[in-house]
Amino acid sequence: MKSTMLSGKTALVTGSTSGIGLGIARALAEEGANIVLNGFGDAQQIEKLYTDMGAEFGVQTAYHNADMSRPEQIEEMMKFATARFGGVDILVNNAGIQHVAPVEEFPVERWDAIIAINLSSAFHTTRLALPAMKQKNWGRVINLASVHGLVASAQKSAYVAAKHGLVGFTKAVALETAQTGVTCNAICPGWVLTPLVQKQVDDRAAREGLSKEAARRALLAEKQPSGEFVTPEELGALAVFFCSPAGAQVRGVAWNMDGGWAAQ
Ligand code: NAD
């Protein structure tokens, strides 16, 4: 039987045209939530994506193309979600980018973009979503941090700084909402084989003269004891748990799902 746990709720997932965001949007739709997708990509493919998702799960879906590095576009997106669905009950701050380089060679423009998209965008969406959540006395803010919100890797200074910042922001919002029906938590994945990581696999294969499969195995062997990728479906199930009644007192956690990465 189809689950209706989140029927009548609206979830906005930033960066959900691909990868983890798409997996989380699908998991929330499967529970009956209406979905606002966001992210970049081919306009026709995106229209098919949200139309098909609506039909598959019997929910209403919409899409807004706000660039998460632009506060004024984020404000437009939040207004759009309110006009279309009467507000955002579940906010998933997922949009993110990566750039790999040593600090002294790190392009200033890439640093600024990573901080804006991976960290500041969550501040903007959250500040705009919280008043209605508090008024309804129900809400879920889920921030896609990373195992890099807990530990560092070389050559990823901007990403590690943004993700540690996002974990800190999660805790502050959790405290400010602690006596309400709104919770705020972070999910900290290890390697997930999405386009963001595929690029790192391809770069490594080219750099070290490896096949793509060997580069994938090398990437996992270095950091992730399980030797297996985490999947968007597994992360979607964790997001659903945060939204369930059993998640009501889970507040301010940075929950790693990382194949053992941070246990080392
Ligand atoms: P992805 O590249 O597959 O998806 C990123 C999404 O963000 C896409 O929909 C893209 O269009 C969107 N996006 C990028 N820049 C944007 C912008 N300026 N405005 C709006 N949307 C934008 O990446 P992913 O691996 O699914 O990553 C999703 C999140 O999970 C990111 O925050 C990432 O840091 C985090 N994460 C990923 C991994 C991993 O191994 N893949 C691990 C830990 C954390």
PDB file of C-alpha atoms and ligand atoms in Angstrom:
ATOM      1  CA  MET A   1       0.000   0.000   0.000  1.00  0.00           C
ATOM      2  CA  LYS A   2       1.215   3.510  -0.820  1.00  0.00           C
ATOM      3  CA  SER A   3       2.589   5.407   2.207  1.00  0.00           C
ATOM      4  CA  THR A   4       0.915   8.684   3.070  1.00  0.00           C
ATOM      5  CA  MET A   5       3.108   9.720   6.005  1.00  0.00           C
ATOM      6  CA  LEU A   6       3.987  13.053   4.369  1.00  0.00           C
ATOM      7  CA  SER A   7       0.719  13.711   2.504  1.00  0.00           C
ATOM      8  CA  GLY A   8      -0.209  17.386   2.636  1.00  0.00           C
ATOM      9  CA  LYS A   9       3.407  18.412   3.282  1.00  0.00           C
ATOM     10  CA  THR A  10       5.603  20.219   0.777  1.00  0.00           C
ATOM     11  CA  ALA A  11       9.301  19.490   0.422  1.00  0.00           C
ATOM     12  CA  LEU A  12      11.729  21.811  -1.330  1.00  0.00           C
ATOM     13  CA  VAL A  13      15.018  20.135  -2.235  1.00  0.00           C
ATOM     14  CA  THR A  14      17.769  22.385  -3.576  1.00  0.00           C
ATOM     15  CA  GLY A  15      20.034  20.878  -6.238  1.00  0.00           C
ATOM     16  CA  SER A  16      17.612  18.056  -6.936  1.00  0.00           C
ATOM     17  CA  THR A  17      17.947  17.670 -10.705  1.00  0.00           C
ATOM     18  CA  SER A  18      20.695  15.093 -10.114  1.00  0.00           C
ATOM     19  CA  GLY A  19      22.388  12.785  -7.626  1.00  0.00           C
ATOM     20  CA  ILE A  20      21.613  12.826  -3.907  1.00  0.00           C
ATOM     21  CA  GLY A  21      19.029  15.641  -4.086  1.00  0.00           C
ATOM     22  CA  LEU A  22      17.046  13.723  -6.670  1.00  0.00           C
ATOM     23  CA  GLY A  23      17.232  10.550  -4.541  1.00  0.00           C
ATOM     24  CA  ILE A  24      15.952  12.436  -1.492  1.00  0.00           C
ATOM     25  CA  ALA A  25      13.179  14.159  -3.481  1.00  0.00           C
ATOM     26  CA  ARG A  26      12.014  10.766  -4.782  1.00  0.00           C
ATOM     27  CA  ALA A  27      12.038   9.251  -1.269  1.00  0.00           C
ATOM     28  CA  LEU A  28       9.945  12.143   0.118  1.00  0.00           C
ATOM     29  CA  ALA A  29       7.534  11.963  -2.856  1.00  0.00           C
ATOM     30  CA  GLU A  30       7.129   8.235  -2.199  1.00  0.00           C
ATOM     31  CA  GLU A  31       5.882   9.186   1.287  1.00  0.00           C
ATOM     32  CA  GLY A  32       3.298  11.520  -0.267  1.00  0.00           C
ATOM     33  CA  ALA A  33       5.011  14.928  -0.042  1.00  0.00           C
ATOM     34  CA  ASN A  34       4.551  17.487  -2.795  1.00  0.00           C
ATOM     35  CA  ILE A  35       7.946  18.381  -4.228  1.00  0.00           C
ATOM     36  CA  VAL A  36       9.645  21.562  -5.422  1.00  0.00           C
ATOM     37  CA  LEU A  37      12.720  20.638  -7.423  1.00  0.00           C
ATOM     38  CA  ASN A  38      15.614  23.014  -8.046  1.00  0.00           C
ATOM     39  CA  GLY A  39      18.917  22.773  -9.880  1.00  0.00           C
ATOM     40  CA  PHE A  40      20.530  23.141 -13.264  1.00  0.00           C
ATOM     41  CA  GLY A  41      20.147  21.080 -16.420  1.00  0.00           C
ATOM     42  CA  ASP A  42      18.373  20.771 -19.729  1.00  0.00           C
ATOM     43  CA  ALA A  43      14.926  22.437 -19.480  1.00  0.00           C
ATOM     44  CA  GLN A  44      13.099  19.641 -21.332  1.00  0.00           C
ATOM     45  CA  GLN A  45      14.719  16.895 -19.252  1.00  0.00           C
ATOM     46  CA  ILE A  46      13.861  18.751 -16.036  1.00  0.00           C
ATOM     47  CA  GLU A  47      10.238  19.167 -17.109  1.00  0.00           C
ATOM     48  CA  LYS A  48      10.061  15.433 -17.814  1.00  0.00           C
ATOM     49  CA  LEU A  49      11.724  14.721 -14.458  1.00  0.00           C
ATOM     50  CA  TYR A  50       9.157  16.547 -12.349  1.00  0.00           C
ATOM     51  CA  THR A  51       6.181  15.528 -14.497  1.00  0.00           C
ATOM     52  CA  ASP A  52       7.175  11.848 -14.272  1.00  0.00           C
ATOM     53  CA  MET A  53       7.837  12.120 -10.516  1.00  0.00           C
ATOM     54  CA  GLY A  54       4.374  13.581  -9.941  1.00  0.00           C
ATOM     55  CA  ALA A  55       2.723  10.801 -11.965  1.00  0.00           C
ATOM     56  CA  GLU A  56       4.806   8.009 -10.395  1.00  0.00           C
ATOM     57  CA  PHE A  57       4.030   8.965  -6.792  1.00  0.00           C
ATOM     58  CA  GLY A  58       0.658  10.698  -7.222  1.00  0.00           C
ATOM     59  CA  VAL A  59       1.918  13.997  -5.760  1.00  0.00           C
ATOM     60  CA  GLN A  60       2.135  17.566  -7.035  1.00  0.00           C
ATOM     61  CA  THR A  61       5.523  18.675  -8.263  1.00  0.00           C
ATOM     62  CA  ALA A  62       7.027  21.960  -9.418  1.00  0.00           C
ATOM     63  CA  TYR A  63      10.436  23.312 -10.335  1.00  0.00           C
ATOM     64  CA  HIS A  64      12.296  26.583  -9.788  1.00  0.00           C
ATOM     65  CA  ASN A  65      15.623  27.358 -11.468  1.00  0.00           C
ATOM     66  CA  ALA A  66      17.087  29.649  -8.766  1.00  0.00           C
ATOM     67  CA  ASP A  67      20.866  29.817  -8.692  1.00  0.00           C
ATOM     68  CA  MET A  68      21.814  29.008  -5.084  1.00  0.00           C
ATOM     69  CA  SER A  69      24.708  31.454  -5.221  1.00  0.00           C
ATOM     70  CA  ARG A  70      22.235  34.344  -5.665  1.00  0.00           C
ATOM     71  CA  PRO A  71      20.261  35.422  -2.547  1.00  0.00           C
ATOM     72  CA  GLU A  72      17.690  37.367  -4.593  1.00  0.00           C
ATOM     73  CA  GLN A  73      16.937  34.275  -6.712  1.00  0.00           C
ATOM     74  CA  ILE A  74      16.615  32.173  -3.537  1.00  0.00           C
ATOM     75  CA  GLU A  75      14.023  34.688  -2.273  1.00  0.00           C
ATOM     76  CA  GLU A  76      12.122  34.304  -5.566  1.00  0.00           C
ATOM     77  CA  MET A  77      12.167  30.510  -5.204  1.00  0.00           C
ATOM     78  CA  MET A  78      10.828  30.634  -1.644  1.00  0.00           C
ATOM     79  CA  LYS A  79       8.039  33.025  -2.731  1.00  0.00           C
ATOM     80  CA  PHE A  80       7.244  30.677  -5.632  1.00  0.00           C
ATOM     81  CA  ALA A  81       6.947  27.667  -3.271  1.00  0.00           C
ATOM     82  CA  THR A  82       4.658  29.625  -0.955  1.00  0.00           C
ATOM     83  CA  ALA A  83       2.450  30.824  -3.812  1.00  0.00           C
ATOM     84  CA  ARG A  84       2.259  27.322  -5.312  1.00  0.00           C
ATOM     85  CA  PHE A  85       1.915  25.171  -2.155  1.00  0.00           C
ATOM     86  CA  GLY A  86       1.334  27.573   0.751  1.00  0.00           C
ATOM     87  CA  GLY A  87       4.834  27.189   2.181  1.00  0.00           C
ATOM     88  CA  VAL A  88       7.696  24.754   2.657  1.00  0.00           C
ATOM     89  CA  ASP A  89       7.327  22.135   5.413  1.00  0.00           C
ATOM     90  CA  ILE A  90      10.468  20.151   4.615  1.00  0.00           C
ATOM     91  CA  LEU A  91      13.526  22.056   3.474  1.00  0.00           C
ATOM     92  CA  VAL A  92      16.445  20.008   2.165  1.00  0.00           C
ATOM     93  CA  ASN A  93      19.541  22.127   1.619  1.00  0.00           C
ATOM     94  CA  ASN A  94      21.416  19.904  -0.774  1.00  0.00           C
ATOM     95  CA  ALA A  95      22.854  21.962  -3.654  1.00  0.00           C
ATOM     96  CA  GLY A  96      26.620  21.737  -3.652  1.00  0.00           C
ATOM     97  CA  ILE A  97      29.728  21.922  -5.787  1.00  0.00           C
ATOM     98  CA  GLN A  98      33.344  20.827  -5.365  1.00  0.00           C
ATOM     99  CA  HIS A  99      36.729  22.087  -6.457  1.00  0.00           C
ATOM    100  CA  VAL A 100      40.005  20.350  -5.704  1.00  0.00           C
ATOM    101  CA  ALA A 101      43.256  22.348  -5.409  1.00  0.00           C
ATOM    102  CA  PRO A 102      45.911  23.239  -2.799  1.00  0.00           C
ATOM    103  CA  VAL A 103      45.076  26.351  -0.731  1.00  0.00           C
ATOM    104  CA  GLU A 104      47.736  28.555  -2.299  1.00  0.00           C
ATOM    105  CA  GLU A 105      46.477  27.723  -5.805  1.00  0.00           C
ATOM    106  CA  PHE A 106      42.774  27.720  -4.970  1.00  0.00           C
ATOM    107  CA  PRO A 107      40.947  30.078  -7.389  1.00  0.00           C
ATOM    108  CA  VAL A 108      39.366  32.874  -5.331  1.00  0.00           C
ATOM    109  CA  GLU A 109      36.245  32.729  -7.496  1.00  0.00           C
ATOM    110  CA  ARG A 110      35.832  28.947  -6.750  1.00  0.00           C
ATOM    111  CA  TRP A 111      36.259  29.589  -2.999  1.00  0.00           C
ATOM    112  CA  ASP A 112      33.517  32.241  -3.102  1.00  0.00           C
ATOM    113  CA  ALA A 113      31.201  30.022  -5.168  1.00  0.00           C
ATOM    114  CA  ILE A 114      31.625  27.012  -2.835  1.00  0.00           C
ATOM    115  CA  ILE A 115      30.950  29.102   0.279  1.00  0.00           C
ATOM    116  CA  ALA A 116      27.902  30.714  -1.393  1.00  0.00           C
ATOM    117  CA  ILE A 117      26.335  27.500  -2.757  1.00  0.00           C
ATOM    118  CA  ASN A 118      27.370  24.930  -0.105  1.00  0.00           C
ATOM    119  CA  LEU A 119      26.911  27.150   2.976  1.00  0.00           C
ATOM    120  CA  SER A 120      25.281  30.588   2.559  1.00  0.00           C
ATOM    121  CA  SER A 121      22.374  29.274   0.455  1.00  0.00           C
ATOM    122  CA  ALA A 122      21.252  27.171   3.464  1.00  0.00           C
ATOM    123  CA  PHE A 123      21.176  30.318   5.617  1.00  0.00           C
ATOM    124  CA  HIS A 124      18.994  32.096   3.045  1.00  0.00           C
ATOM    125  CA  THR A 125      16.490  29.260   2.483  1.00  0.00           C
ATOM    126  CA  THR A 126      16.293  28.522   6.212  1.00  0.00           C
ATOM    127  CA  ARG A 127      15.756  32.136   7.320  1.00  0.00           C
ATOM    128  CA  LEU A 128      12.940  32.408   4.767  1.00  0.00           C
ATOM    129  CA  ALA A 129      11.303  29.033   5.558  1.00  0.00           C
ATOM    130  CA  LEU A 130      11.412  29.148   9.380  1.00  0.00           C
ATOM    131  CA  PRO A 131       8.647  31.704  10.113  1.00  0.00           C
ATOM    132  CA  ALA A 132       5.927  29.595   8.417  1.00  0.00           C
ATOM    133  CA  MET A 133       7.302  26.364   9.924  1.00  0.00           C
ATOM    134  CA  LYS A 134       7.201  27.896  13.410  1.00  0.00           C
ATOM    135  CA  GLN A 135       3.690  29.179  12.802  1.00  0.00           C
ATOM    136  CA  LYS A 136       2.518  25.669  11.823  1.00  0.00           C
ATOM    137  CA  ASN A 137       4.614  24.226  14.684  1.00  0.00           C
ATOM    138  CA  TRP A 138       5.957  21.572  12.316  1.00  0.00           C
ATOM    139  CA  GLY A 139       8.956  21.631  10.049  1.00  0.00           C
ATOM    140  CA  ARG A 140      12.073  19.768   9.024  1.00  0.00           C
ATOM    141  CA  VAL A 141      15.322  21.366   7.899  1.00  0.00           C
ATOM    142  CA  ILE A 142      17.773  18.796   6.549  1.00  0.00           C
ATOM    143  CA  ASN A 143      21.216  19.991   5.538  1.00  0.00           C
ATOM    144  CA  LEU A 144      23.327  17.859   3.213  1.00  0.00           C
ATOM    145  CA  ALA A 145      26.729  18.354   4.767  1.00  0.00           C
ATOM    146  CA  SER A 146      29.327  15.623   4.228  1.00  0.00           C
ATOM    147  CA  VAL A 147      31.773  13.495   6.096  1.00  0.00           C
ATOM    148  CA  HIS A 148      33.891  16.555   5.205  1.00  0.00           C
ATOM    149  CA  GLY A 149      31.732  18.414   7.734  1.00  0.00           C
ATOM    150  CA  LEU A 150      33.366  16.200  10.390  1.00  0.00           C
ATOM    151  CA  VAL A 151      36.885  15.516   9.118  1.00  0.00           C
ATOM    152  CA  ALA A 152      39.093  17.059   6.425  1.00  0.00           C
ATOM    153  CA  SER A 153      40.863  15.944   3.266  1.00  0.00           C
ATOM    154  CA  ALA A 154      43.764  17.760   1.633  1.00  0.00           C
ATOM    155  CA  GLN A 155      43.047  19.956  -1.408  1.00  0.00           C
ATOM    156  CA  LYS A 156      39.422  20.521  -0.413  1.00  0.00           C
ATOM    157  CA  SER A 157      39.786  23.589   1.837  1.00  0.00           C
ATOM    158  CA  ALA A 158      36.705  25.468   0.607  1.00  0.00           C
ATOM    159  CA  TYR A 159      34.477  22.385   0.648  1.00  0.00           C
ATOM    160  CA  VAL A 160      35.669  21.300   4.119  1.00  0.00           C
ATOM    161  CA  ALA A 161      35.227  24.841   5.475  1.00  0.00           C
ATOM    162  CA  ALA A 162      31.720  25.132   3.985  1.00  0.00           C
ATOM    163  CA  LYS A 163      30.632  21.692   5.252  1.00  0.00           C
ATOM    164  CA  HIS A 164      32.028  22.254   8.777  1.00  0.00           C
ATOM    165  CA  GLY A 165      30.188  25.596   8.657  1.00  0.00           C
ATOM    166  CA  LEU A 166      26.981  23.880   7.612  1.00  0.00           C
ATOM    167  CA  VAL A 167      27.242  21.447  10.559  1.00  0.00           C
ATOM    168  CA  GLY A 168      27.686  24.432  12.897  1.00  0.00           C
ATOM    169  CA  PHE A 169      24.744  26.240  11.315  1.00  0.00           C
ATOM    170  CA  THR A 170      22.644  23.072  11.781  1.00  0.00           C
ATOM    171  CA  LYS A 171      23.373  23.035  15.527  1.00  0.00           C
ATOM    172  CA  ALA A 172      22.556  26.748  15.947  1.00  0.00           C
ATOM    173  CA  VAL A 173      19.207  26.389  14.138  1.00  0.00           C
ATOM    174  CA  ALA A 174      18.419  23.233  16.143  1.00  0.00           C
ATOM    175  CA  LEU A 175      18.912  25.173  19.383  1.00  0.00           C
ATOM    176  CA  GLU A 176      16.800  28.110  18.195  1.00  0.00           C
ATOM    177  CA  THR A 177      13.947  25.727  17.282  1.00  0.00           C
ATOM    178  CA  ALA A 178      14.420  23.245  20.153  1.00  0.00           C
ATOM    179  CA  GLN A 179      11.115  24.097  21.855  1.00  0.00           C
ATOM    180  CA  THR A 180       9.084  23.953  18.654  1.00  0.00           C
ATOM    181  CA  GLY A 181       7.887  21.234  16.284  1.00  0.00           C
ATOM    182  CA  VAL A 182      10.664  22.220  13.884  1.00  0.00           C
ATOM    183  CA  THR A 183      13.872  20.162  13.800  1.00  0.00           C
ATOM    184  CA  CYS A 184      17.150  20.812  12.017  1.00  0.00           C
ATOM    185  CA  ASN A 185      19.702  18.096  11.297  1.00  0.00           C
ATOM    186  CA  ALA A 186      22.604  17.384   8.971  1.00  0.00           C
ATOM    187  CA  ILE A 187      23.375  14.303   6.901  1.00  0.00           C
ATOM    188  CA  CYS A 188      27.053  13.573   6.324  1.00  0.00           C
ATOM    189  CA  PRO A 189      27.577  11.145   3.443  1.00  0.00           C
ATOM    190  CA  GLY A 190      30.843   9.512   2.491  1.00  0.00           C
ATOM    191  CA  TRP A 191      31.458   8.756  -1.204  1.00  0.00           C
ATOM    192  CA  VAL A 192      28.263   8.535  -3.271  1.00  0.00           C
ATOM    193  CA  LEU A 193      28.715   7.843  -6.996  1.00  0.00           C
ATOM    194  CA  THR A 194      27.029  10.971  -8.412  1.00  0.00           C
ATOM    195  CA  PRO A 195      28.258  13.334 -11.175  1.00  0.00           C
ATOM    196  CA  LEU A 196      30.106  15.341  -8.457  1.00  0.00           C
ATOM    197  CA  VAL A 197      32.197  12.279  -7.548  1.00  0.00           C
ATOM    198  CA  GLN A 198      32.367  10.835 -11.079  1.00  0.00           C
ATOM    199  CA  LYS A 199      34.392  13.929 -12.040  1.00  0.00           C
ATOM    200  CA  GLN A 200      36.905  13.118  -9.275  1.00  0.00           C
ATOM    201  CA  VAL A 201      37.037   9.486 -10.486  1.00  0.00           C
ATOM    202  CA  ASP A 202      37.646  10.638 -14.082  1.00  0.00           C
ATOM    203  CA  ASP A 203      40.350  13.116 -12.993  1.00  0.00           C
ATOM    204  CA  ARG A 204      42.099  10.396 -10.996  1.00  0.00           C
ATOM    205  CA  ALA A 205      41.876   7.883 -13.850  1.00  0.00           C
ATOM    206  CA  ALA A 206      43.479  10.433 -16.211  1.00  0.00           C
ATOM    207  CA  ARG A 207      46.117  11.549 -13.678  1.00  0.00           C
ATOM    208  CA  GLU A 208      47.218   8.040 -12.641  1.00  0.00           C
ATOM    209  CA  GLY A 209      46.627   6.235 -15.948  1.00  0.00           C
ATOM    210  CA  LEU A 210      43.973   3.964 -14.385  1.00  0.00           C
ATOM    211  CA  SER A 211      40.762   2.502 -15.801  1.00  0.00           C
ATOM    212  CA  LYS A 212      37.607   4.165 -14.438  1.00  0.00           C
ATOM    213  CA  GLU A 213      36.833   1.022 -12.412  1.00  0.00           C
ATOM    214  CA  ALA A 214      40.350   0.974 -10.903  1.00  0.00           C
ATOM    215  CA  ALA A 215      40.068   4.710 -10.114  1.00  0.00           C
ATOM    216  CA  ARG A 216      36.713   4.103  -8.375  1.00  0.00           C
ATOM    217  CA  ARG A 217      38.236   1.305  -6.283  1.00  0.00           C
ATOM    218  CA  ALA A 218      41.270   3.458  -5.400  1.00  0.00           C
ATOM    219  CA  LEU A 219      39.026   6.328  -4.300  1.00  0.00           C
ATOM    220  CA  LEU A 220      37.042   4.050  -1.986  1.00  0.00           C
ATOM    221  CA  ALA A 221      40.092   2.193  -0.632  1.00  0.00           C
ATOM    222  CA  GLU A 222      41.682   5.468   0.473  1.00  0.00           C
ATOM    223  CA  LYS A 223      38.831   6.650   2.721  1.00  0.00           C
ATOM    224  CA  GLN A 224      35.775   4.402   2.895  1.00  0.00           C
ATOM    225  CA  PRO A 225      36.360   1.128   4.825  1.00  0.00           C
ATOM    226  CA  SER A 226      33.231  -0.552   3.422  1.00  0.00           C
ATOM    227  CA  GLY A 227      34.729  -0.383  -0.084  1.00  0.00           C
ATOM    228  CA  GLU A 228      31.212   0.423  -1.299  1.00  0.00           C
ATOM    229  CA  PHE A 229      29.533   3.636  -2.329  1.00  0.00           C
ATOM    230  CA  VAL A 230      26.662   5.047  -0.246  1.00  0.00           C
ATOM    231  CA  THR A 231      23.535   5.381  -2.442  1.00  0.00           C
ATOM    232  CA  PRO A 232      21.061   8.255  -2.914  1.00  0.00           C
ATOM    233  CA  GLU A 233      18.306   5.784  -1.952  1.00  0.00           C
ATOM    234  CA  GLU A 234      19.940   5.081   1.426  1.00  0.00           C
ATOM    235  CA  LEU A 235      20.289   8.817   2.054  1.00  0.00           C
ATOM    236  CA  GLY A 236      16.658   9.313   1.026  1.00  0.00           C
ATOM    237  CA  ALA A 237      15.593   6.767   3.654  1.00  0.00           C
ATOM    238  CA  LEU A 238      17.515   8.701   6.336  1.00  0.00           C
ATOM    239  CA  ALA A 239      15.801  11.943   5.298  1.00  0.00           C
ATOM    240  CA  VAL A 240      12.425  10.178   5.549  1.00  0.00           C
ATOM    241  CA  PHE A 241      13.336   9.042   9.068  1.00  0.00           C
ATOM    242  CA  PHE A 242      14.098  12.646  10.101  1.00  0.00           C
ATOM    243  CA  CYS A 243      10.607  13.559   8.824  1.00  0.00           C
ATOM    244  CA  SER A 244       8.870  10.698  10.651  1.00  0.00           C
ATOM    245  CA  PRO A 245       7.263  10.989  14.104  1.00  0.00           C
ATOM    246  CA  ALA A 246      10.194   8.963  15.523  1.00  0.00           C
ATOM    247  CA  GLY A 247      12.528  11.772  14.398  1.00  0.00           C
ATOM    248  CA  ALA A 248      10.788  14.460  16.444  1.00  0.00           C
ATOM    249  CA  GLN A 249      13.534  14.672  19.093  1.00  0.00           C
ATOM    250  CA  VAL A 250      16.486  14.197  16.794  1.00  0.00           C
ATOM    251  CA  ARG A 251      17.859  17.740  16.917  1.00  0.00           C
ATOM    252  CA  GLY A 252      21.151  19.194  15.779  1.00  0.00           C
ATOM    253  CA  VAL A 253      22.815  15.920  14.814  1.00  0.00           C
ATOM    254  CA  ALA A 254      25.403  15.511  12.084  1.00  0.00           C
ATOM    255  CA  TRP A 255      24.575  11.946  11.083  1.00  0.00           C
ATOM    256  CA  ASN A 256      27.248  10.300   9.017  1.00  0.00           C
ATOM    257  CA  MET A 257      26.347   7.602   6.504  1.00  0.00           C
ATOM    258  CA  ASP A 258      29.837   6.984   5.251  1.00  0.00           C
ATOM    259  CA  GLY A 259      30.753   3.287   5.140  1.00  0.00           C
ATOM    260  CA  GLY A 260      32.908   3.798   8.246  1.00  0.00           C
ATOM    261  CA  TRP A 261      34.981   6.750   6.936  1.00  0.00           C
ATOM    262  CA  ALA A 262      34.767   8.906  10.084  1.00  0.00           C
ATOM    263  CA  ALA A 263      35.238   5.964  12.473  1.00  0.00           C
ATOM    264  CA  GLN A 264      38.924   5.672  11.543  1.00  0.00           C
TER     265      GLN A 264
HETATM  266  P1  NAD B   1      25.496  16.453  -8.106  1.00  0.00           P
HETATM  267  O1  NAD B   1      26.548  17.213  -8.843  1.00  0.00           O
HETATM  268  O2  NAD B   1      25.013  15.141  -8.638  1.00  0.00           O
HETATM  269  O3  NAD B   1      24.218  17.343  -7.846  1.00  0.00           O
HETATM  270  C1  NAD B   1      24.327  18.680  -7.450  1.00  0.00           C
HETATM  271  C2  NAD B   1      23.013  19.356  -7.682  1.00  0.00           C
HETATM  272  O4  NAD B   1      23.156  20.733  -7.310  1.00  0.00           O
HETATM  273  C3  NAD B   1      22.575  19.348  -9.148  1.00  0.00           C
HETATM  274  O5  NAD B   1      21.162  19.256  -9.211  1.00  0.00           O
HETATM  275  C4  NAD B   1      23.037  20.719  -9.654  1.00  0.00           C
HETATM  276  O6  NAD B   1      22.286  21.196 -10.757  1.00  0.00           O
HETATM  277  C5  NAD B   1      22.760  21.538  -8.405  1.00  0.00           C
HETATM  278  N1  NAD B   1      23.500  22.792  -8.362  1.00  0.00           N
HETATM  279  C6  NAD B   1      24.829  23.010  -8.518  1.00  0.00           C
HETATM  280  N2  NAD B   1      25.093  24.321  -8.427  1.00  0.00           N
HETATM  281  C7  NAD B   1      23.899  24.944  -8.210  1.00  0.00           C
HETATM  282  C8  NAD B   1      23.510  26.287  -8.020  1.00  0.00           C
HETATM  283  N3  NAD B   1      24.393  27.296  -8.073  1.00  0.00           N
HETATM  284  N4  NAD B   1      22.198  26.560  -7.840  1.00  0.00           N
HETATM  285  C9  NAD B   1      21.273  25.573  -7.817  1.00  0.00           C
HETATM  286  N5  NAD B   1      21.593  24.269  -7.983  1.00  0.00           N
HETATM  287  C10 NAD B   1      22.885  23.971  -8.169  1.00  0.00           C
HETATM  288  O7  NAD B   1      26.109  16.301  -6.628  1.00  0.00           O
HETATM  289  P2  NAD B   1      25.738  15.313  -5.421  1.00  0.00           P
HETATM  290  O8  NAD B   1      26.904  14.401  -5.246  1.00  0.00           O
HETATM  291  O9  NAD B   1      24.381  14.755  -5.562  1.00  0.00           O
HETATM  292  O10 NAD B   1      25.797  16.336  -4.213  1.00  0.00           O
HETATM  293  C11 NAD B   1      24.664  16.785  -3.516  1.00  0.00           C
HETATM  294  C12 NAD B   1      25.095  17.288  -2.146  1.00  0.00           C
HETATM  295  O11 NAD B   1      25.642  16.208  -1.393  1.00  0.00           O
HETATM  296  C13 NAD B   1      26.176  18.366  -2.207  1.00  0.00           C
HETATM  297  O12 NAD B   1      25.944  19.327  -1.215  1.00  0.00           O
HETATM  298  C14 NAD B   1      27.436  17.589  -1.910  1.00  0.00           C
HETATM  299  O13 NAD B   1      28.429  18.400  -1.352  1.00  0.00           O
HETATM  300  C15 NAD B   1      26.913  16.578  -0.923  1.00  0.00           C
HETATM  301  N6  NAD B   1      27.751  15.389  -0.800  1.00  0.00           N
HETATM  302  C16 NAD B   1      28.015  14.581  -1.866  1.00  0.00           C
HETATM  303  C17 NAD B   1      28.812  13.466  -1.681  1.00  0.00           C
HETATM  304  C18 NAD B   1      29.149  12.524  -2.790  1.00  0.00           C
HETATM  305  O14 NAD B   1      29.974  11.623  -2.590  1.00  0.00           O
HETATM  306  N7  NAD B   1      28.553  12.626  -3.956  1.00  0.00           N
HETATM  307  C19 NAD B   1      29.330  13.169  -0.424  1.00  0.00           C
HETATM  308  C20 NAD B   1      29.031  14.011   0.635  1.00  0.00           C
HETATM  309  C21 NAD B   1      28.225  15.113   0.443  1.00  0.00           C
END
